[in-house]
PDB file of C-alpha atoms in Angstrom:
ATOM      1  CA  UNK V   1      98.566  69.709 125.914  1.00  0.00           C
ATOM      2  CA  UNK V   2      97.550  72.508 124.458  1.00  0.00           C
ATOM      3  CA  UNK V   3      98.123  75.942 123.119  1.00  0.00           C
ATOM      4  CA  UNK V   4      96.871  78.530 123.733  1.00  0.00           C
ATOM      5  CA  UNK V   5      95.386  78.951 120.361  1.00  0.00           C
ATOM      6  CA  UNK V   6      93.383  75.342 120.308  1.00  0.00           C
ATOM      7  CA  UNK V   7      92.305  75.298 123.900  1.00  0.00           C
ATOM      8  CA  UNK V   8      90.967  78.752 122.513  1.00  0.00           C
ATOM      9  CA  UNK V   9      89.000  76.816 119.525  1.00  0.00           C
ATOM     10  CA  UNK V  10      88.155  74.701 121.900  1.00  0.00           C
ATOM     11  CA  UNK V  11      86.278  76.222 124.101  1.00  0.00           C
ATOM     12  CA  UNK V  12      84.939  79.030 121.626  1.00  0.00           C
ATOM     13  CA  UNK V  13      86.708  81.891 123.601  1.00  0.00           C
ATOM     14  CA  UNK V  14      89.397  84.509 122.503  1.00  0.00           C
ATOM     15  CA  UNK V  15      93.049  84.210 123.156  1.00  0.00           C
ATOM     16  CA  UNK V  16      92.811  87.226 124.575  1.00  0.00           C
ATOM     17  CA  UNK V  17      89.752  86.746 127.032  1.00  0.00           C
ATOM     18  CA  UNK V  18      92.186  83.822 127.910  1.00  0.00           C
ATOM     19  CA  UNK V  19      95.531  86.392 128.025  1.00  0.00           C
ATOM     20  CA  UNK V  20      93.055  88.241 130.203  1.00  0.00           C
ATOM     21  CA  UNK V  21      92.153  85.957 133.019  1.00  0.00           C
ATOM     22  CA  UNK V  22      95.327  84.816 133.309  1.00  0.00           C
ATOM     23  CA  UNK V  23      96.299  88.516 134.107  1.00  0.00           C
ATOM     24  CA  UNK V  24      94.050  88.267 137.011  1.00  0.00           C
ATOM     25  CA  UNK V  25      94.504  84.862 138.100  1.00  0.00           C
ATOM     26  CA  UNK V  26      91.992  83.568 137.252  1.00  0.00           C
ATOM     27  CA  UNK V  27      93.016  80.770 134.403  1.00  0.00           C
ATOM     28  CA  UNK V  28      97.002  80.392 134.713  1.00  0.00           C
ATOM     29  CA  UNK V  29      98.106  77.941 132.514  1.00  0.00           C
ATOM     30  CA  UNK V  30      99.370  74.960 133.222  1.00  0.00           C
ATOM     31  CA  UNK V  31     102.584  75.918 132.381  1.00  0.00           C
ATOM     32  CA  UNK V  32     104.655  78.237 129.500  1.00  0.00           C
ATOM     33  CA  UNK V  33     107.102  78.228 127.743  1.00  0.00           C
ATOM     34  CA  UNK V  34     110.907  79.763 128.877  1.00  0.00           C
ATOM     35  CA  UNK V  35     111.951  79.434 125.678  1.00  0.00           C
ATOM     36  CA  UNK V  36     109.000  81.233 124.093  1.00  0.00           C
ATOM     37  CA  UNK V  37     106.785  82.544 126.681  1.00  0.00           C
ATOM     38  CA  UNK V  38     104.117  79.827 124.935  1.00  0.00           C
ATOM     39  CA  UNK V  39     100.865  79.170 127.082  1.00  0.00           C
ATOM     40  CA  UNK V  40     100.262  75.331 127.471  1.00  0.00           C
ATOM     41  CA  UNK V  41      96.651  74.250 128.662  1.00  0.00           C
ATOM     42  CA  UNK V  42      95.979  70.957 129.900  1.00  0.00           C
ATOM     43  CA  UNK V  43      92.381  69.218 131.167  1.00  0.00           C
ATOM     44  CA  UNK V  44      93.129  70.952 134.499  1.00  0.00           C
ATOM     45  CA  UNK V  45      92.532  74.547 132.806  1.00  0.00           C
ATOM     46  CA  UNK V  46      89.622  72.561 130.656  1.00  0.00           C
ATOM     47  CA  UNK V  47      87.724  72.033 132.836  1.00  0.00           C
ATOM     48  CA  UNK V  48      88.117  75.371 134.738  1.00  0.00           C
ATOM     49  CA  UNK V  49      88.075  77.029 132.386  1.00  0.00           C
ATOM     50  CA  UNK V  50      84.708  75.521 131.511  1.00  0.00           C
ATOM     51  CA  UNK V  51      83.111  75.999 135.152  1.00  0.00           C
ATOM     52  CA  UNK V  52      84.319  79.777 134.799  1.00  0.00           C
ATOM     53  CA  UNK V  53      82.239  80.005 131.862  1.00  0.00           C
ATOM     54  CA  UNK V  54      79.094  78.266 133.044  1.00  0.00           C
ATOM     55  CA  UNK V  55      79.070  80.375 135.962  1.00  0.00           C
ATOM     56  CA  UNK V  56      79.738  83.676 133.224  1.00  0.00           C
ATOM     57  CA  UNK V  57      75.821  82.114 132.206  1.00  0.00           C
ATOM     58  CA  UNK V  58      75.080  82.127 135.158  1.00  0.00           C
ATOM     59  CA  UNK V  59      75.512  86.158 135.478  1.00  0.00           C
ATOM     60  CA  UNK V  60      77.721  86.474 137.474  1.00  0.00           C
ATOM     61  CA  UNK V  61      80.411  88.993 137.405  1.00  0.00           C
ATOM     62  CA  UNK V  62      84.063  87.944 136.568  1.00  0.00           C
ATOM     63  CA  UNK V  63      84.991  89.631 139.998  1.00  0.00           C
ATOM     64  CA  UNK V  64      82.289  87.477 142.009  1.00  0.00           C
ATOM     65  CA  UNK V  65      83.383  84.066 139.939  1.00  0.00           C
ATOM     66  CA  UNK V  66      87.307  84.991 141.585  1.00  0.00           C
ATOM     67  CA  UNK V  67      85.622  84.597 145.092  1.00  0.00           C
ATOM     68  CA  UNK V  68      83.825  81.390 144.375  1.00  0.00           C
ATOM     69  CA  UNK V  69      85.843  79.426 142.007  1.00  0.00           C
ATOM     70  CA  UNK V  70      86.963  77.088 144.443  1.00  0.00           C
ATOM     71  CA  UNK V  71      84.902  77.633 147.546  1.00  0.00           C
ATOM     72  CA  UNK V  72      82.332  75.403 149.079  1.00  0.00           C
ATOM     73  CA  UNK V  73      79.601  74.867 146.946  1.00  0.00           C
ATOM     74  CA  UNK V  74      77.045  77.432 149.778  1.00  0.00           C
ATOM     75  CA  UNK V  75      79.572  79.742 148.569  1.00  0.00           C
ATOM     76  CA  UNK V  76      77.859  79.400 144.952  1.00  0.00           C
ATOM     77  CA  UNK V  77      75.208  79.603 146.468  1.00  0.00           C
ATOM     78  CA  UNK V  78      75.243  82.296 147.463  1.00  0.00           C
ATOM     79  CA  UNK V  79      76.137  84.408 145.122  1.00  0.00           C
ATOM     80  CA  UNK V  80      73.627  82.890 142.967  1.00  0.00           C
ATOM     81  CA  UNK V  81      70.938  83.850 145.081  1.00  0.00           C
ATOM     82  CA  UNK V  82      72.088  87.756 144.972  1.00  0.00           C
ATOM     83  CA  UNK V  83      72.390  87.622 141.392  1.00  0.00           C
ATOM     84  CA  UNK V  84      69.033  86.383 140.604  1.00  0.00           C
ATOM     85  CA  UNK V  85      67.857  89.639 143.274  1.00  0.00           C
ATOM     86  CA  UNK V  86      69.762  92.119 141.165  1.00  0.00           C
ATOM     87  CA  UNK V  87      68.298  90.375 138.250  1.00  0.00           C
ATOM     88  CA  UNK V  88      65.053  90.672 139.239  1.00  0.00           C
ATOM     89  CA  UNK V  89      65.102  93.872 139.752  1.00  0.00           C
ATOM     90  CA  UNK V  90      66.964  95.199 136.874  1.00  0.00           C
ATOM     91  CA  UNK V  91      64.073  93.098 135.077  1.00  0.00           C
ATOM     92  CA  UNK V  92      61.346  95.419 137.296  1.00  0.00           C
ATOM     93  CA  UNK V  93      62.909  98.356 136.378  1.00  0.00           C
ATOM     94  CA  UNK V  94      63.428  97.472 132.605  1.00  0.00           C
ATOM     95  CA  UNK V  95      59.126  96.248 132.358  1.00  0.00           C
ATOM     96  CA  UNK V  96      58.225  99.848 134.986  1.00  0.00           C
ATOM     97  CA  UNK V  97      60.070 101.613 131.875  1.00  0.00           C
ATOM     98  CA  UNK V  98      58.962  99.983 129.142  1.00  0.00           C
ATOM     99  CA  UNK V  99      56.056 100.545 130.063  1.00  0.00           C
ATOM    100  CA  UNK V 100      56.003 103.861 130.480  1.00  0.00           C
ATOM    101  CA  UNK V 101      57.583 104.416 127.070  1.00  0.00           C
ATOM    102  CA  UNK V 102      54.378 101.781 125.244  1.00  0.00           C
ATOM    103  CA  UNK V 103      51.699 104.311 127.220  1.00  0.00           C
ATOM    104  CA  UNK V 104      53.322 107.453 126.284  1.00  0.00           C
ATOM    105  CA  UNK V 105      53.266 106.109 122.796  1.00  0.00           C
ATOM    106  CA  UNK V 106      49.948 104.953 123.768  1.00  0.00           C
ATOM    107  CA  UNK V 107      48.632 108.379 125.027  1.00  0.00           C
ATOM    108  CA  UNK V 108      50.444 112.012 124.634  1.00  0.00           C
ATOM    109  CA  UNK V 109      50.169 113.907 126.868  1.00  0.00           C
ATOM    110  CA  UNK V 110      52.625 117.139 127.779  1.00  0.00           C
ATOM    111  CA  UNK V 111      53.621 116.557 130.887  1.00  0.00           C
ATOM    112  CA  UNK V 112      56.436 113.356 132.525  1.00  0.00           C
ATOM    113  CA  UNK V 113      55.104 112.531 135.584  1.00  0.00           C
ATOM    114  CA  UNK V 114      58.157 111.706 137.948  1.00  0.00           C
ATOM    115  CA  UNK V 115      57.315 109.562 141.209  1.00  0.00           C
ATOM    116  CA  UNK V 116      59.425 110.722 144.776  1.00  0.00           C
ATOM    117  CA  UNK V 117      58.672 111.106 148.718  1.00  0.00           C
ATOM    118  CA  UNK V 118      59.090 114.522 150.018  1.00  0.00           C
ATOM    119  CA  UNK V 119      59.289 116.081 153.538  1.00  0.00           C
ATOM    120  CA  UNK V 120      56.411 117.804 154.669  1.00  0.00           C
ATOM    121  CA  UNK V 121      56.223 121.809 154.123  1.00  0.00           C
ATOM    122  CA  UNK V 122      54.454 124.604 156.366  1.00  0.00           C
ATOM    123  CA  UNK V 123      52.233 127.120 154.089  1.00  0.00           C
ATOM    124  CA  UNK V 124      50.610 130.041 155.309  1.00  0.00           C
ATOM    125  CA  UNK V 125      46.859 130.668 152.535  1.00  0.00           C
ATOM    126  CA  UNK V 126      44.487 132.262 151.535  1.00  0.00           C
ATOM    127  CA  UNK V 127      41.215 129.583 151.154  1.00  0.00           C
ATOM    128  CA  UNK V 128      39.672 130.884 147.623  1.00  0.00           C
ATOM    129  CA  UNK V 129      36.070 128.582 146.582  1.00  0.00           C
ATOM    130  CA  UNK V 130      36.570 129.289 142.628  1.00  0.00           C
ATOM    131  CA  UNK V 131      33.963 128.622 139.719  1.00  0.00           C
ATOM    132  CA  UNK V 132      36.520 128.518 136.816  1.00  0.00           C
ATOM    133  CA  UNK V 133      39.795 128.691 136.923  1.00  0.00           C
ATOM    134  CA  UNK V 134      39.583 131.721 134.376  1.00  0.00           C
ATOM    135  CA  UNK V 135      38.792 133.203 138.285  1.00  0.00           C
ATOM    136  CA  UNK V 136      42.521 133.208 139.409  1.00  0.00           C
ATOM    137  CA  UNK V 137      43.405 135.408 137.836  1.00  0.00           C
ATOM    138  CA  UNK V 138      40.694 138.350 138.682  1.00  0.00           C
ATOM    139  CA  UNK V 139      41.039 137.055 142.251  1.00  0.00           C
ATOM    140  CA  UNK V 140      44.874 137.223 142.385  1.00  0.00           C
ATOM    141  CA  UNK V 141      46.295 140.349 140.077  1.00  0.00           C
ATOM    142  CA  UNK V 142      50.451 138.438 141.041  1.00  0.00           C
ATOM    143  CA  UNK V 143      51.303 135.510 140.558  1.00  0.00           C
ATOM    144  CA  UNK V 144      51.696 133.240 144.119  1.00  0.00           C
ATOM    145  CA  UNK V 145      54.050 131.206 144.859  1.00  0.00           C
ATOM    146  CA  UNK V 146      52.267 128.522 145.108  1.00  0.00           C
ATOM    147  CA  UNK V 147      48.794 127.652 144.388  1.00  0.00           C
ATOM    148  CA  UNK V 148      46.569 124.351 145.796  1.00  0.00           C
ATOM    149  CA  UNK V 149      43.406 122.857 144.780  1.00  0.00           C
ATOM    150  CA  UNK V 150      41.723 120.282 146.038  1.00  0.00           C
ATOM    151  CA  UNK V 151      40.882 118.132 142.987  1.00  0.00           C
ATOM    152  CA  UNK V 152      41.579 115.320 140.964  1.00  0.00           C
ATOM    153  CA  UNK V 153      40.342 116.342 137.792  1.00  0.00           C
ATOM    154  CA  UNK V 154      38.618 118.117 135.968  1.00  0.00           C
ATOM    155  CA  UNK V 155      36.433 120.293 137.667  1.00  0.00           C
ATOM    156  CA  UNK V 156      32.468 120.839 137.000  1.00  0.00           C
ATOM    157  CA  UNK V 157      31.432 123.574 139.054  1.00  0.00           C
ATOM    158  CA  UNK V 158      33.463 125.588 142.686  1.00  0.00           C
ATOM    159  CA  UNK V 159      36.000 124.088 143.859  1.00  0.00           C
ATOM    160  CA  UNK V 160      38.542 124.781 146.632  1.00  0.00           C
ATOM    161  CA  UNK V 161      42.196 126.616 146.474  1.00  0.00           C
ATOM    162  CA  UNK V 162      44.299 128.708 148.184  1.00  0.00           C
ATOM    163  CA  UNK V 163      46.937 131.143 147.694  1.00  0.00           C
ATOM    164  CA  UNK V 164      50.893 131.359 149.895  1.00  0.00           C
ATOM    165  CA  UNK V 165      49.536 135.290 151.507  1.00  0.00           C
ATOM    166  CA  UNK V 166      53.354 135.424 153.625  1.00  0.00           C
ATOM    167  CA  UNK V 167      52.843 135.781 157.389  1.00  0.00           C
ATOM    168  CA  UNK V 168      49.118 136.759 157.447  1.00  0.00           C
ATOM    169  CA  UNK V 169      47.696 133.279 156.384  1.00  0.00           C
ATOM    170  CA  UNK V 170      46.656 130.345 157.283  1.00  0.00           C
ATOM    171  CA  UNK V 171      48.801 127.706 158.624  1.00  0.00           C
ATOM    172  CA  UNK V 172      48.952 125.050 155.752  1.00  0.00           C
ATOM    173  CA  UNK V 173      50.665 122.156 157.168  1.00  0.00           C
ATOM    174  CA  UNK V 174      51.556 119.251 154.596  1.00  0.00           C
ATOM    175  CA  UNK V 175      52.582 116.364 155.530  1.00  0.00           C
ATOM    176  CA  UNK V 176      55.396 114.650 154.676  1.00  0.00           C
ATOM    177  CA  UNK V 177      54.441 111.945 151.242  1.00  0.00           C
ATOM    178  CA  UNK V 178      54.802 109.781 147.894  1.00  0.00           C
ATOM    179  CA  UNK V 179      53.906 112.406 145.165  1.00  0.00           C
ATOM    180  CA  UNK V 180      53.596 112.697 141.818  1.00  0.00           C
ATOM    181  CA  UNK V 181      55.276 116.188 139.967  1.00  0.00           C
ATOM    182  CA  UNK V 182      55.201 117.185 136.540  1.00  0.00           C
ATOM    183  CA  UNK V 183      57.527 120.308 135.216  1.00  0.00           C
ATOM    184  CA  UNK V 184      55.208 122.467 132.750  1.00  0.00           C
ATOM    185  CA  UNK V 185      56.767 122.750 129.058  1.00  0.00           C
ATOM    186  CA  UNK V 186      56.348 126.307 128.826  1.00  0.00           C
ATOM    187  CA  UNK V 187      54.220 125.925 125.300  1.00  0.00           C
ATOM    188  CA  UNK V 188      51.641 124.160 127.560  1.00  0.00           C
ATOM    189  CA  UNK V 189      48.689 125.787 129.965  1.00  0.00           C
ATOM    190  CA  UNK V 190      49.412 124.860 133.452  1.00  0.00           C
ATOM    191  CA  UNK V 191      45.100 123.294 133.141  1.00  0.00           C
ATOM    192  CA  UNK V 192      46.402 121.145 130.263  1.00  0.00           C
ATOM    193  CA  UNK V 193      49.240 119.463 131.532  1.00  0.00           C
ATOM    194  CA  UNK V 194      46.774 118.825 135.058  1.00  0.00           C
ATOM    195  CA  UNK V 195      44.497 117.672 132.578  1.00  0.00           C
ATOM    196  CA  UNK V 196      46.982 114.977 131.054  1.00  0.00           C
ATOM    197  CA  UNK V 197      48.646 113.882 135.190  1.00  0.00           C
ATOM    198  CA  UNK V 198      45.551 113.212 136.419  1.00  0.00           C
ATOM    199  CA  UNK V 199      44.531 110.475 133.783  1.00  0.00           C
ATOM    200  CA  UNK V 200      48.576 110.009 134.094  1.00  0.00           C
ATOM    201  CA  UNK V 201      47.620 108.309 137.982  1.00  0.00           C
ATOM    202  CA  UNK V 202      44.250 107.143 136.754  1.00  0.00           C
ATOM    203  CA  UNK V 203      46.335 104.363 133.977  1.00  0.00           C
ATOM    204  CA  UNK V 204      48.647 103.642 136.514  1.00  0.00           C
ATOM    205  CA  UNK V 205      45.668 103.279 139.288  1.00  0.00           C
ATOM    206  CA  UNK V 206      47.121 105.678 142.107  1.00  0.00           C
ATOM    207  CA  UNK V 207      44.345 108.727 143.129  1.00  0.00           C
ATOM    208  CA  UNK V 208      44.565 111.603 144.402  1.00  0.00           C
ATOM    209  CA  UNK V 209      45.361 112.063 148.002  1.00  0.00           C
ATOM    210  CA  UNK V 210      45.567 115.309 149.522  1.00  0.00           C
ATOM    211  CA  UNK V 211      45.613 119.249 147.646  1.00  0.00           C
ATOM    212  CA  UNK V 212      47.644 119.483 143.884  1.00  0.00           C
ATOM    213  CA  UNK V 213      50.001 121.830 144.681  1.00  0.00           C
ATOM    214  CA  UNK V 214      51.739 124.351 142.028  1.00  0.00           C
ATOM    215  CA  UNK V 215      54.081 125.737 142.620  1.00  0.00           C
ATOM    216  CA  UNK V 216      55.765 128.643 140.362  1.00  0.00           C
ATOM    217  CA  UNK V 217      59.410 129.519 140.759  1.00  0.00           C
ATOM    218  CA  UNK V 218      61.968 130.865 139.486  1.00  0.00           C
ATOM    219  CA  UNK V 219      66.424 130.668 139.264  1.00  0.00           C
ATOM    220  CA  UNK V 220      68.649 133.716 139.935  1.00  0.00           C
ATOM    221  CA  UNK V 221      69.165 133.577 136.136  1.00  0.00           C
ATOM    222  CA  UNK V 222      64.690 135.130 136.119  1.00  0.00           C
ATOM    223  CA  UNK V 223      64.369 131.735 134.444  1.00  0.00           C
ATOM    224  CA  UNK V 224      60.910 130.063 135.402  1.00  0.00           C
ATOM    225  CA  UNK V 225      59.252 127.059 135.752  1.00  0.00           C
ATOM    226  CA  UNK V 226      56.194 126.258 136.962  1.00  0.00           C
ATOM    227  CA  UNK V 227      56.192 122.738 139.153  1.00  0.00           C
ATOM    228  CA  UNK V 228      52.688 120.349 139.549  1.00  0.00           C
ATOM    229  CA  UNK V 229      52.813 118.465 142.650  1.00  0.00           C
ATOM    230  CA  UNK V 230      49.950 115.221 143.172  1.00  0.00           C
ATOM    231  CA  UNK V 231      49.672 113.395 146.404  1.00  0.00           C
ATOM    232  CA  UNK V 232      48.857 110.161 145.532  1.00  0.00           C
ATOM    233  CA  UNK V 233      47.866 106.574 146.991  1.00  0.00           C
ATOM    234  CA  UNK V 234      47.321 102.944 145.615  1.00  0.00           C
ATOM    235  CA  UNK V 235      43.404 103.486 144.139  1.00  0.00           C
ATOM    236  CA  UNK V 236      42.588 100.508 146.815  1.00  0.00           C
ATOM    237  CA  UNK V 237      43.217 102.391 149.892  1.00  0.00           C
ATOM    238  CA  UNK V 238      40.564 105.325 150.766  1.00  0.00           C
ATOM    239  CA  UNK V 239      41.665 108.663 149.936  1.00  0.00           C
ATOM    240  CA  UNK V 240      42.721 111.960 152.166  1.00  0.00           C
ATOM    241  CA  UNK V 241      39.541 113.043 152.318  1.00  0.00           C
ATOM    242  CA  UNK V 242      38.953 116.735 150.366  1.00  0.00           C
ATOM    243  CA  UNK V 243      39.254 119.928 152.936  1.00  0.00           C
ATOM    244  CA  UNK V 244      35.606 120.737 153.652  1.00  0.00           C
ATOM    245  CA  UNK V 245      36.301 124.578 154.534  1.00  0.00           C
ATOM    246  CA  UNK V 246      33.310 127.337 153.442  1.00  0.00           C
TER     247      UNK V 246
END
C-alpha cells in the first residue's frame, strides 16, 4: 500500500489532483486511516489511475471519464468518436482563424469581412446607370438608406446601380442568401473598402452572386455606420447573372 504522496510521485500527478479525484468519486483510496486521515492506495487504485490518465491523454474530460471508466468498451469507443469529431471541429476553426490572420498580415486591408446567412428582403428602388462612382453624389444629393451595385471589382465603364426610393420605386426582392459583410471604418472610403472586399473574396475562392448592398445605418444617438454586404458562392459554381437593365 502507498500513501498519497508516494502514489502521486509514481504516476507524476499532484496530491491535490488525487484529492480532487477522491472528492468527485473518480479514484477513491483503498482505505483511509480513521486516526490520521491518511489515504492509502494499492495496485487496483494504481491501475485505475493509469487508466484515468490514459483517457485524459486521449482528450476525454473528467466528466466523460467518470461515465465510461467502468463501462463496456463500446461506451469508450463512442466517447472517443465524439471527442475526435469535436477535436476536428476545433482544428478546422483554428485553421480558419490562422489562415485569416496570415492573410491579414500578408495583405493589409481596410475591412474585416465576416461570412453569414441572411434572410430575404424586399426593397423599393430607383435604377441608375452610372459612369463613375462620383456621379452618385450628383444623382442622389441626399444619401439613400441603401445603394445596390452589380459589380465584382473596379468599374470600367457604365454600371448598374439602384437606390432605395420608398414605395414609389420599383420592387426588388433579395432572396435569403450567404453573404460576406463588412463595416466600413469611418476613415475609409466606401469605394476603397469595396475593392478590398472584392480582393478578399477572390483570395478565398468566392464569387459575387448578386448585387452588393451598401447600407447606411443610424442609431438612436445619431451615430452612423456603413455596411457592405456581398452575396457569395464558391467560384466553382456559376455566378448568378447580373441584372441586365436599360
